Amino acid sequence: MEIPAGPEALSAGWLTDALRADEALGRATVVSYRVAPLAEEKGFYGRVMRARLDYDRHEAGAPRSLIVKFSSATPEMRRRAAGAYAREVHFYRQAADRTSLRMPKCYYADIDEATGLHILLLEDMAPARSGSRAEGCSSAQAQLAIRSVAVFHAAWWENPQVDEFAWLADAPADFDAEAQQEAHARWWPAFLARAGKGLPQPIREIGERLGAQRGEIRRRVFGASPRTLIHRDFQLDNLVFATAEGGVPFAVLDWQMVSRGRGVWDAAYFISENLRVEDRRAAGMDLLHVYWATLVEQGVQGYGFDACLLDYRYCLLQRFGALISTIAAMPFSEEQLRLHVDVLLPRNSAAILDSGAGELVLDT
């Protein structure tokens, strides 16, 4: 089937064929539909819409509302995001049904890797709603998220199938010390121009020393055993919680960054940047212990809490490196830039200083 480039290229016939392809529809036919952007304005790498469908007959289980993910309308952004599009499509095709972690049902997923065009038809999880990393979340929500992702990680822990997923392949430069150091040297001046004014001096010193170790830190976090399947963008904007109107208690959206690596990456990213600094200082170590204890409860062996805590510290440094490159190079809107510079970077910086993670760079 031809992949629609955007909502303007959809048709009732295409939607019918796509839903029938995965047996989401039997004899019913889509006769009309209405498409509108999500109020939450999701989708930095593409366009995310809600489609409401009308059928020619009643059919039990036929979705009345879908979330439709299109590629970006911009060729340059499609080029940047091609790998992310492919990962999400292949994840839904090959891995999603092998895990108990709740996520939207995928009714259809396809990609043309030559053009970068892709599309996903996903379950609409309303009235449940995604959170906001800028605003943070309740203690109960944080515990639910951390326990859920730990169960997910335990299920894939050192599973050889993770290494068989060719669509998770790492680029050679990802772990190359010289390539990472050269990239850091390019990004650091641009990062300082955008974010350096309010940067604490100890964090600036860590950033200046980070380049020489970026390759090794990255290898430890994403390339060394023990590895599992990780979401890699495990943050509140991608997590769904029930509302007063109902909905699923918890679910995880947006699998474009899915990868393999140390499971604690997802926990560290969530704890350090999705809680206000005072909330993370009060509960962060408890949440990390909940994460580790859940792994053990689920059968993970040979991974003590001290190892988990050390990995947590390395993950904070890896995330700092990612923030440097993202803030330096991403074509952000002013609102997106302010989120990264004024909210996420200070939270990450505070977590690095509070945990002593900088010692891992400065003492070498």
Tab-separated table of C-alpha atoms in Angstrom:
chain	number	residue	atom	x	y	z
A	1	MET	CA	0.000	0.000	0.000
A	2	GLU	CA	1.171	3.506	-0.762
A	3	ILE	CA	2.109	5.433	2.375
A	4	PRO	CA	0.222	8.725	2.788
A	5	ALA	CA	2.634	11.641	3.136
A	6	GLY	CA	0.258	13.453	5.488
A	7	PRO	CA	-3.344	13.805	6.581
A	8	GLU	CA	-4.265	15.404	3.280
A	9	ALA	CA	-3.360	12.131	1.522
A	10	LEU	CA	-5.611	9.911	3.646
A	11	SER	CA	-8.830	8.483	2.268
A	12	ALA	CA	-11.667	6.353	3.598
A	13	GLY	CA	-10.586	3.590	1.230
A	14	TRP	CA	-6.974	3.666	2.435
A	15	LEU	CA	-8.045	3.553	6.088
A	16	THR	CA	-10.336	0.607	5.356
A	17	ASP	CA	-7.571	-1.329	3.597
A	18	ALA	CA	-5.037	-0.585	6.347
A	19	LEU	CA	-7.369	-1.694	9.135
A	20	ARG	CA	-8.295	-4.843	7.264
A	21	ALA	CA	-4.622	-5.675	6.630
A	22	ASP	CA	-4.107	-6.415	10.329
A	23	GLU	CA	-7.649	-7.768	10.786
A	24	ALA	CA	-8.793	-4.818	12.885
A	25	LEU	CA	-11.770	-4.708	10.505
A	26	GLY	CA	-13.824	-7.524	9.083
A	27	ARG	CA	-16.703	-6.538	6.785
A	28	ALA	CA	-17.177	-2.943	7.918
A	29	THR	CA	-16.008	-0.121	5.650
A	30	VAL	CA	-14.840	3.353	6.634
A	31	VAL	CA	-17.251	5.778	4.957
A	32	SER	CA	-16.019	9.045	6.462
A	33	TYR	CA	-13.392	10.346	8.859
A	34	ARG	CA	-12.323	13.578	10.547
A	35	VAL	CA	-8.678	14.386	11.277
A	36	ALA	CA	-7.404	16.984	13.725
A	37	PRO	CA	-4.071	17.659	15.444
A	38	LEU	CA	-3.755	16.452	19.008
A	39	ALA	CA	-4.397	19.177	21.552
A	40	GLU	CA	-1.170	18.105	23.256
A	41	GLU	CA	0.803	19.007	20.089
A	42	LYS	CA	2.874	15.819	20.205
A	43	GLY	CA	5.415	14.929	17.572
A	44	PHE	CA	8.712	16.782	17.222
A	45	TYR	CA	9.929	14.429	14.479
A	46	GLY	CA	6.633	14.185	12.636
A	47	ARG	CA	2.941	14.943	12.663
A	48	VAL	CA	0.577	13.283	15.099
A	49	MET	CA	-3.179	13.431	14.462
A	50	ARG	CA	-6.393	12.015	15.853
A	51	ALA	CA	-8.749	10.467	13.281
A	52	ARG	CA	-12.394	9.788	14.146
A	53	LEU	CA	-13.971	7.157	11.903
A	54	ASP	CA	-17.500	6.392	10.734
A	55	TYR	CA	-18.414	2.991	9.297
A	56	ASP	CA	-21.152	1.691	7.061
A	57	ARG	CA	-22.212	-0.848	9.708
A	58	HIS	CA	-21.634	-1.675	13.336
A	59	GLU	CA	-18.757	-4.044	13.988
A	60	ALA	CA	-17.594	-5.010	17.456
A	61	GLY	CA	-14.007	-3.954	18.096
A	62	ALA	CA	-13.747	-1.596	15.126
A	63	PRO	CA	-11.792	1.466	16.354
A	64	ARG	CA	-13.852	4.662	16.315
A	65	SER	CA	-10.830	6.837	16.997
A	66	LEU	CA	-7.181	6.422	15.988
A	67	ILE	CA	-3.913	8.205	16.618
A	68	VAL	CA	-2.120	8.560	13.275
A	69	LYS	CA	1.613	9.226	13.161
A	70	PHE	CA	2.958	10.660	9.908
A	71	SER	CA	6.499	11.541	8.895
A	72	SER	CA	7.582	15.150	9.027
A	73	ALA	CA	6.464	17.356	6.168
A	74	THR	CA	10.071	18.616	5.930
A	75	PRO	CA	12.516	16.494	3.872
A	76	GLU	CA	15.445	17.497	6.096
A	77	MET	CA	13.635	16.393	9.248
A	78	ARG	CA	12.574	13.149	7.532
A	79	ARG	CA	16.243	12.505	6.815
A	80	ARG	CA	17.217	13.193	10.438
A	81	ALA	CA	14.426	11.013	11.795
A	82	ALA	CA	14.611	8.101	9.334
A	83	GLY	CA	16.191	5.783	11.896
A	84	ALA	CA	13.623	6.734	14.527
A	85	TYR	CA	10.740	6.049	12.153
A	86	ALA	CA	12.158	2.633	11.274
A	87	ARG	CA	12.755	1.658	14.901
A	88	GLU	CA	9.172	2.367	15.913
A	89	VAL	CA	7.670	0.534	12.949
A	90	HIS	CA	9.870	-2.523	13.482
A	91	PHE	CA	9.307	-2.458	17.245
A	92	TYR	CA	5.554	-2.682	16.765
A	93	ARG	CA	5.948	-5.383	14.139
A	94	GLN	CA	8.427	-7.605	15.991
A	95	ALA	CA	8.603	-6.850	19.718
A	96	ALA	CA	5.512	-5.078	21.037
A	97	ASP	CA	3.402	-8.211	21.416
A	98	ARG	CA	6.175	-9.958	23.393
A	99	THR	CA	5.905	-7.707	26.427
A	100	SER	CA	3.318	-7.100	29.099
A	101	LEU	CA	4.118	-3.377	29.298
A	102	ARG	CA	0.957	-1.557	28.243
A	103	MET	CA	1.272	0.494	25.082
A	104	PRO	CA	-1.144	1.537	22.339
A	105	LYS	CA	-2.349	-1.293	20.138
A	106	CYS	CA	-0.889	-0.863	16.676
A	107	TYR	CA	-3.469	-1.409	13.923
A	108	TYR	CA	-1.094	-0.728	11.041
A	109	ALA	CA	2.590	0.203	10.616
A	110	ASP	CA	4.564	0.701	7.424
A	111	ILE	CA	7.665	2.506	6.213
A	112	ASP	CA	9.395	3.251	2.943
A	113	GLU	CA	12.991	3.543	4.097
A	114	ALA	CA	14.045	4.946	0.711
A	115	THR	CA	11.838	8.024	1.051
A	116	GLY	CA	11.558	8.272	4.843
A	117	LEU	CA	7.781	8.159	4.665
A	118	HIS	CA	6.103	6.079	7.356
A	119	ILE	CA	2.739	5.786	9.052
A	120	LEU	CA	1.331	4.197	12.190
A	121	LEU	CA	-2.313	3.726	13.132
A	122	LEU	CA	-2.444	3.430	16.900
A	123	GLU	CA	-5.038	2.960	19.607
A	124	ASP	CA	-6.405	6.219	20.989
A	125	MET	CA	-5.859	5.959	24.754
A	126	ALA	CA	-8.192	8.812	25.754
A	127	PRO	CA	-9.513	9.583	28.336
A	128	ALA	CA	-6.123	8.617	29.786
A	129	ARG	CA	-3.637	11.393	29.150
A	130	SER	CA	0.112	11.802	28.934
A	131	GLY	CA	1.977	13.686	31.620
A	132	SER	CA	4.265	16.702	31.454
A	133	ARG	CA	7.927	16.486	32.366
A	134	ALA	CA	7.988	20.241	32.912
A	135	GLU	CA	5.266	19.935	35.567
A	136	GLY	CA	6.391	16.650	37.128
A	137	CYS	CA	4.128	13.979	38.563
A	138	SER	CA	2.779	12.548	41.800
A	139	SER	CA	4.719	10.087	43.943
A	140	ALA	CA	2.232	7.346	43.033
A	141	GLN	CA	2.689	7.992	39.316
A	142	ALA	CA	6.477	7.955	39.664
A	143	GLN	CA	6.393	4.628	41.501
A	144	LEU	CA	4.046	3.140	38.900
A	145	ALA	CA	6.290	4.257	36.040
A	146	ILE	CA	9.482	2.960	37.657
A	147	ARG	CA	8.015	-0.417	38.632
A	148	SER	CA	6.483	-0.888	35.184
A	149	VAL	CA	9.670	-0.163	33.278
A	150	ALA	CA	11.668	-2.425	35.605
A	151	VAL	CA	9.307	-5.326	34.830
A	152	PHE	CA	9.750	-4.584	31.121
A	153	HIS	CA	13.553	-4.535	31.436
A	154	ALA	CA	13.610	-7.767	33.438
A	155	ALA	CA	11.647	-9.555	30.718
A	156	TRP	CA	14.294	-8.665	28.103
A	157	TRP	CA	17.342	-8.833	30.412
A	158	GLU	CA	20.305	-10.338	28.532
A	159	ASN	CA	17.824	-11.875	26.103
A	160	PRO	CA	19.742	-12.925	22.948
A	161	GLN	CA	16.761	-11.895	20.832
A	162	VAL	CA	17.605	-8.250	21.588
A	163	ASP	CA	20.843	-8.643	19.640
A	164	GLU	CA	18.972	-10.250	16.753
A	165	PHE	CA	16.912	-7.126	16.070
A	166	ALA	CA	18.906	-5.665	13.160
A	167	TRP	CA	16.894	-2.435	13.348
A	168	LEU	CA	18.553	-1.701	16.709
A	169	ALA	CA	22.043	-1.765	15.183
A	170	ASP	CA	24.447	0.793	16.625
A	171	ALA	CA	26.510	3.010	14.315
A	172	PRO	CA	30.278	2.350	14.651
A	173	ALA	CA	30.875	6.016	15.524
A	174	ASP	CA	28.532	5.731	18.514
A	175	PHE	CA	31.254	4.034	20.543
A	176	ASP	CA	34.344	5.401	18.824
A	177	ALA	CA	36.305	7.499	21.335
A	178	GLU	CA	37.891	9.765	18.718
A	179	ALA	CA	34.630	10.361	16.838
A	180	GLN	CA	32.793	11.155	20.069
A	181	GLN	CA	35.527	13.536	21.220
A	182	GLU	CA	35.512	15.351	17.872
A	183	ALA	CA	31.723	15.660	17.979
A	184	HIS	CA	31.861	17.023	21.520
A	185	ALA	CA	34.435	19.627	20.466
A	186	ARG	CA	32.075	20.812	17.705
A	187	TRP	CA	29.007	20.960	19.941
A	188	TRP	CA	30.501	22.444	23.105
A	189	PRO	CA	30.906	26.071	21.855
A	190	ALA	CA	27.376	26.119	20.385
A	191	PHE	CA	26.008	24.619	23.592
A	192	LEU	CA	27.714	27.293	25.702
A	193	ALA	CA	26.355	30.026	23.423
A	194	ARG	CA	22.799	28.788	24.031
A	195	ALA	CA	22.981	27.549	27.610
A	196	GLY	CA	26.274	28.506	29.192
A	197	LYS	CA	25.252	31.686	30.994
A	198	GLY	CA	23.521	29.940	33.890
A	199	LEU	CA	25.690	26.817	33.925
A	200	PRO	CA	27.206	26.077	37.362
A	201	GLN	CA	31.005	26.180	37.258
A	202	PRO	CA	31.399	22.554	38.407
A	203	ILE	CA	29.122	21.426	35.573
A	204	ARG	CA	31.084	23.528	33.088
A	205	GLU	CA	34.266	21.796	34.257
A	206	ILE	CA	32.656	18.388	33.864
A	207	GLY	CA	31.501	19.335	30.362
A	208	GLU	CA	34.983	20.450	29.386
A	209	ARG	CA	36.408	17.082	30.471
A	210	LEU	CA	33.547	14.983	29.149
A	211	GLY	CA	34.627	14.868	25.508
A	212	ALA	CA	37.606	12.602	26.093
A	213	GLN	CA	35.376	10.027	27.773
A	214	ARG	CA	32.126	10.296	25.798
A	215	GLY	CA	32.857	7.213	23.714
A	216	GLU	CA	33.644	5.036	26.727
A	217	ILE	CA	30.659	6.310	28.720
A	218	ARG	CA	28.371	5.699	25.779
A	219	ARG	CA	29.792	2.196	25.330
A	220	ARG	CA	29.166	1.406	28.997
A	221	VAL	CA	25.570	2.675	28.929
A	222	PHE	CA	24.461	1.286	25.565
A	223	GLY	CA	27.079	-1.205	24.411
A	224	ALA	CA	28.148	-3.330	27.367
A	225	SER	CA	26.550	-6.178	29.281
A	226	PRO	CA	24.156	-6.462	31.016
A	227	ARG	CA	21.855	-5.098	28.336
A	228	THR	CA	18.137	-5.189	27.835
A	229	LEU	CA	15.555	-3.534	25.627
A	230	ILE	CA	15.123	0.103	26.687
A	231	HIS	CA	12.623	2.771	25.701
A	232	ARG	CA	15.367	5.441	25.795
A	233	ASP	CA	12.924	8.371	25.930
A	234	PHE	CA	11.142	7.324	29.106
A	235	GLN	CA	9.740	10.685	30.167
A	236	LEU	CA	6.344	11.963	31.230
A	237	ASP	CA	5.314	13.346	27.844
A	238	ASN	CA	5.505	9.743	26.595
A	239	LEU	CA	3.737	8.166	29.574
A	240	VAL	CA	-0.043	7.881	29.873
A	241	PHE	CA	-1.975	7.811	33.138
A	242	ALA	CA	-5.667	7.390	33.892
A	243	THR	CA	-7.682	10.554	34.525
A	244	ALA	CA	-10.832	11.239	36.536
A	245	GLU	CA	-12.759	10.281	33.382
A	246	GLY	CA	-11.082	6.871	33.267
A	247	GLY	CA	-8.644	5.207	30.915
A	248	VAL	CA	-5.811	2.716	31.396
A	249	PRO	CA	-3.809	3.142	34.621
A	250	PHE	CA	-0.503	3.386	32.773
A	251	ALA	CA	0.895	3.029	29.264
A	252	VAL	CA	3.999	4.010	27.301
A	253	LEU	CA	3.912	5.904	24.005
A	254	ASP	CA	6.455	6.796	21.320
A	255	TRP	CA	8.906	3.985	20.667
A	256	GLN	CA	11.004	5.894	18.126
A	257	MET	CA	14.099	5.826	20.348
A	258	VAL	CA	13.830	2.173	21.428
A	259	SER	CA	17.281	0.703	21.847
A	260	ARG	CA	19.352	-1.793	23.764
A	261	GLY	CA	21.454	-0.821	26.742
A	262	ARG	CA	21.619	-0.668	30.523
A	263	GLY	CA	18.058	-0.721	31.807
A	264	VAL	CA	18.836	1.867	34.452
A	265	TRP	CA	19.110	4.415	31.630
A	266	ASP	CA	15.306	4.677	31.534
A	267	ALA	CA	15.130	4.948	35.324
A	268	ALA	CA	17.903	7.549	35.528
A	269	TYR	CA	16.387	9.674	32.761
A	270	PHE	CA	12.984	9.591	34.443
A	271	ILE	CA	14.199	10.247	37.978
A	272	SER	CA	16.641	13.031	37.120
A	273	GLU	CA	14.573	15.073	34.654
A	274	ASN	CA	10.901	14.341	35.279
A	275	LEU	CA	10.837	15.285	38.949
A	276	ARG	CA	11.404	18.752	40.329
A	277	VAL	CA	14.814	19.011	41.958
A	278	GLU	CA	13.371	19.063	45.477
A	279	ASP	CA	11.149	16.058	44.706
A	280	ARG	CA	14.045	14.105	43.221
A	281	ARG	CA	16.214	14.897	46.244
A	282	ALA	CA	13.457	13.643	48.536
A	283	ALA	CA	12.508	10.487	46.638
A	284	GLY	CA	15.032	9.799	43.867
A	285	MET	CA	17.158	7.216	45.681
A	286	ASP	CA	14.040	5.471	46.953
A	287	LEU	CA	12.783	5.230	43.372
A	288	LEU	CA	16.124	3.874	42.194
A	289	HIS	CA	15.963	1.242	44.904
A	290	VAL	CA	12.388	0.381	43.847
A	291	TYR	CA	13.689	-0.052	40.295
A	292	TRP	CA	16.506	-2.376	41.387
A	293	ALA	CA	14.335	-4.347	43.821
A	294	THR	CA	11.740	-4.910	41.087
A	295	LEU	CA	14.429	-6.312	38.783
A	296	VAL	CA	15.399	-8.763	41.506
A	297	GLU	CA	11.762	-9.691	42.162
A	298	GLN	CA	11.404	-10.428	38.440
A	299	GLY	CA	14.355	-12.816	38.438
A	300	VAL	CA	17.369	-10.675	37.444
A	301	GLN	CA	20.501	-12.090	39.096
A	302	GLY	CA	24.081	-10.900	39.493
A	303	TYR	CA	23.260	-7.179	39.440
A	304	GLY	CA	23.652	-5.664	42.897
A	305	PHE	CA	22.402	-2.273	43.990
A	306	ASP	CA	25.934	-0.829	44.055
A	307	ALA	CA	26.317	-1.723	40.363
A	308	CYS	CA	22.920	-0.195	39.636
A	309	LEU	CA	23.885	3.026	41.440
A	310	LEU	CA	27.175	3.254	39.556
A	311	ASP	CA	25.345	2.757	36.258
A	312	TYR	CA	22.871	5.453	37.327
A	313	ARG	CA	25.753	7.908	37.723
A	314	TYR	CA	27.172	7.025	34.310
A	315	CYS	CA	23.706	7.445	32.788
A	316	LEU	CA	23.494	10.981	34.191
A	317	LEU	CA	26.762	11.829	32.435
A	318	GLN	CA	25.591	10.226	29.190
A	319	ARG	CA	22.407	12.269	29.406
A	320	PHE	CA	24.440	15.443	30.004
A	321	GLY	CA	26.350	14.672	26.805
A	322	ALA	CA	23.061	14.168	24.959
A	323	LEU	CA	21.755	17.502	26.253
A	324	ILE	CA	24.919	19.215	25.060
A	325	SER	CA	24.512	17.927	21.501
A	326	THR	CA	20.739	18.398	21.471
A	327	ILE	CA	20.828	21.981	22.728
A	328	ALA	CA	23.694	22.799	20.365
A	329	ALA	CA	22.315	21.276	17.180
A	330	MET	CA	18.548	20.740	17.265
A	331	PRO	CA	16.360	23.235	15.319
A	332	PHE	CA	14.230	23.956	18.373
A	333	SER	CA	11.390	26.405	18.666
A	334	GLU	CA	11.910	28.970	21.411
A	335	GLU	CA	9.552	27.019	23.677
A	336	GLN	CA	11.444	23.752	23.131
A	337	LEU	CA	14.783	25.477	23.696
A	338	ARG	CA	13.574	27.023	26.962
A	339	LEU	CA	12.361	23.624	28.171
A	340	HIS	CA	15.784	22.103	27.592
A	341	VAL	CA	17.854	25.030	28.865
A	342	ASP	CA	15.712	26.231	31.765
A	343	VAL	CA	14.173	22.962	33.013
A	344	LEU	CA	15.893	19.774	31.851
A	345	LEU	CA	19.514	20.921	31.935
A	346	PRO	CA	19.306	22.354	35.499
A	347	ARG	CA	17.640	19.157	36.714
A	348	ASN	CA	20.291	16.987	35.103
A	349	SER	CA	23.061	19.231	36.449
A	350	ALA	CA	21.687	19.053	39.987
A	351	ALA	CA	21.411	15.268	39.789
A	352	ILE	CA	25.028	14.991	38.613
A	353	LEU	CA	26.272	17.163	41.469
A	354	ASP	CA	24.091	15.477	44.104
A	355	SER	CA	25.182	11.974	43.060
A	356	GLY	CA	28.855	12.751	42.630
A	357	ALA	CA	28.708	11.526	39.043
A	358	GLY	CA	31.179	14.208	37.979
A	359	GLU	CA	33.896	12.408	39.940
A	360	LEU	CA	33.781	9.667	37.310
A	361	VAL	CA	35.058	12.236	34.787
A	362	LEU	CA	37.202	14.535	36.917
A	363	ASP	CA	39.117	11.805	38.747
A	364	THR	CA	40.482	10.156	35.613
